[in-house]
Short mmCIF file of C-alpha atoms and ligand atoms in Angstrom, two decimals:
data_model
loop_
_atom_site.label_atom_id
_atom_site.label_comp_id
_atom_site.label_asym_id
_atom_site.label_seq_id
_atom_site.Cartn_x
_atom_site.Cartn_y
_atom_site.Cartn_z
CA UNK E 1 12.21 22.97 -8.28
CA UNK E 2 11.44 21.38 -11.11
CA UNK E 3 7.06 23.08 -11.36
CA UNK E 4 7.02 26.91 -11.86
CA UNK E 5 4.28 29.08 -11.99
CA UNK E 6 2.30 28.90 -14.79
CA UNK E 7 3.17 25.45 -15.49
CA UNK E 8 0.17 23.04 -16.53
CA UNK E 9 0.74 20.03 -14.50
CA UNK E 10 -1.29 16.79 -14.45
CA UNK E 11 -1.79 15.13 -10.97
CA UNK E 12 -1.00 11.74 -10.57
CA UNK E 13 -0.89 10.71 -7.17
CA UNK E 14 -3.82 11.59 -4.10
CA UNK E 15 -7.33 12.29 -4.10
CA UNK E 16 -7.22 14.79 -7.26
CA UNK E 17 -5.41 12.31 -9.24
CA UNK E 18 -5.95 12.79 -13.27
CA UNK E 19 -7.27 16.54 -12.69
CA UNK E 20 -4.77 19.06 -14.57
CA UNK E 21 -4.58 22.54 -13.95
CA UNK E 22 -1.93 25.63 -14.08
CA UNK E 23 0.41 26.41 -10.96
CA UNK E 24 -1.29 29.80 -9.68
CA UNK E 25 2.25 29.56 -6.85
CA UNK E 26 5.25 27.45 -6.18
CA UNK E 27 6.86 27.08 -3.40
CA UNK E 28 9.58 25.78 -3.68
CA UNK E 29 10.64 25.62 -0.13
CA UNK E 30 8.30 23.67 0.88
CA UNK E 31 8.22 21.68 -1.97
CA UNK E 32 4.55 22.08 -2.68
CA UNK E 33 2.16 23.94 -5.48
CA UNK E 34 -0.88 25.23 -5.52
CA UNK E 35 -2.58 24.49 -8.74
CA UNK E 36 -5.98 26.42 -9.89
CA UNK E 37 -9.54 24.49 -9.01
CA UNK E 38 -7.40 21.64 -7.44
CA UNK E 39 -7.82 20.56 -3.75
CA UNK E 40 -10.41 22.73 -2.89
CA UNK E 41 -11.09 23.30 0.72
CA UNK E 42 -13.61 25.28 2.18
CA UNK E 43 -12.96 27.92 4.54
CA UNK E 44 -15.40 30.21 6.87
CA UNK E 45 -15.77 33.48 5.75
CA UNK E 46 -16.76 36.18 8.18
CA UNK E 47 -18.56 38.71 6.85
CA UNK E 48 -16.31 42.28 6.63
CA UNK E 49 -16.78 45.49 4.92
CA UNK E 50 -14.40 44.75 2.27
CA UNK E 51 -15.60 41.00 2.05
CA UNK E 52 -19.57 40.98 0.29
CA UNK E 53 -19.46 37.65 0.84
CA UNK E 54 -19.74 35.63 3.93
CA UNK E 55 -20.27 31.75 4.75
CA UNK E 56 -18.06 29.56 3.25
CA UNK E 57 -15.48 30.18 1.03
CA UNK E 58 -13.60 27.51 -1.58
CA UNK E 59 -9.97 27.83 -1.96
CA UNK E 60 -7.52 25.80 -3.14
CA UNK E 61 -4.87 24.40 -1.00
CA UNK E 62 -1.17 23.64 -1.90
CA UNK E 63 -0.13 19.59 -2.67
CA UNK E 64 3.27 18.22 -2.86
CA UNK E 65 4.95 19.02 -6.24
CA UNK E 66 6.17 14.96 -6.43
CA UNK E 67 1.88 14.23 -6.76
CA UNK E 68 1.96 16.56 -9.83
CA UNK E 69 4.00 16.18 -13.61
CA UNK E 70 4.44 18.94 -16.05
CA UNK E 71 2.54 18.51 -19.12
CA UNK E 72 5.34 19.97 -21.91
CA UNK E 73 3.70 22.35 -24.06
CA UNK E 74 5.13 21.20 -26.74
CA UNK E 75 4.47 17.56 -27.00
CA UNK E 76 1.27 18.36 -24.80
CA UNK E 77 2.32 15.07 -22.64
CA UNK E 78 2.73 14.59 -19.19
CA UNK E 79 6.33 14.73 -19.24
CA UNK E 80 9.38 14.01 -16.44
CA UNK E 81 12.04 17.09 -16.41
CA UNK E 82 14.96 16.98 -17.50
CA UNK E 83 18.37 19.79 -17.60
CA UNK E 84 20.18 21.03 -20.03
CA UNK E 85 22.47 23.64 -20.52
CA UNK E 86 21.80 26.31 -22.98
CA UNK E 87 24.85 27.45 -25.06
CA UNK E 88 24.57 31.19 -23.48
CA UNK E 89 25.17 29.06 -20.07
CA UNK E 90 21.81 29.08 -18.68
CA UNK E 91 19.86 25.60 -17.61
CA UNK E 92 16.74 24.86 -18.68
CA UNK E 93 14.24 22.32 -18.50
CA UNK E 94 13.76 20.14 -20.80
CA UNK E 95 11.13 17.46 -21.57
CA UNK E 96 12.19 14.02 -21.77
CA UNK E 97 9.10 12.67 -23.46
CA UNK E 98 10.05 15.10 -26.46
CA UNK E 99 13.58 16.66 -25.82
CA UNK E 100 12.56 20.36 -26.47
CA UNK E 101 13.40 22.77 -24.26
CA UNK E 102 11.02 23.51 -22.00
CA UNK E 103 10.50 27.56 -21.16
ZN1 ZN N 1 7.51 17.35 -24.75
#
């Protein structure tokens, strides 16, 4: 998949559209992320001994990964990913706004 954790993405498609945030998980089988402080839902809470807090609960909830785009760190734009392959064999990312490699 072309998001990873800790990737800052910008969304750009649904209701959070223009919001950026970091990938807290990817899953890549499902083709979603879930991005921190985007699509919050609110969930019921019941109150438990190891939960202080009852009532309702915001959370965020996973959105496809083709609503989000990486923002490259090193050009700081919202950049479409790219592969290369490194001389030691491995692929990596890499931004096509910039061309660096993208870690
Ligand atoms: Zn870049």
């Amino acid at each position: 998949m072309k998001i990873k954790k800790d990737d800052n993405v910008l969304v750009i498609a649904g209701k959070n559209k223009g919001k950026k945030g970091k990938v807290r998980f990817a899953y890549p089988e499902k083709d979603m992320v879930m991005i921190e402080g985007i699509n919050l839902i609110k969930k019921h809470a019941k109150a438990k001994p190891q939960v202080k807090q009852a009532g309702i609960i915001e959370r965020e909830a996973p959105i496809a990964v083709s609503d989000v785009m990486l923002i490259c760190g090193k050009c700081n734009k919202p950049a479409r990913v790219g592969y290369k392959t490194l001389q030691d064999g491995r692929k990596a990312r890499i931004c096509r706004v910039c061309g660096e490699v993208v870690e």
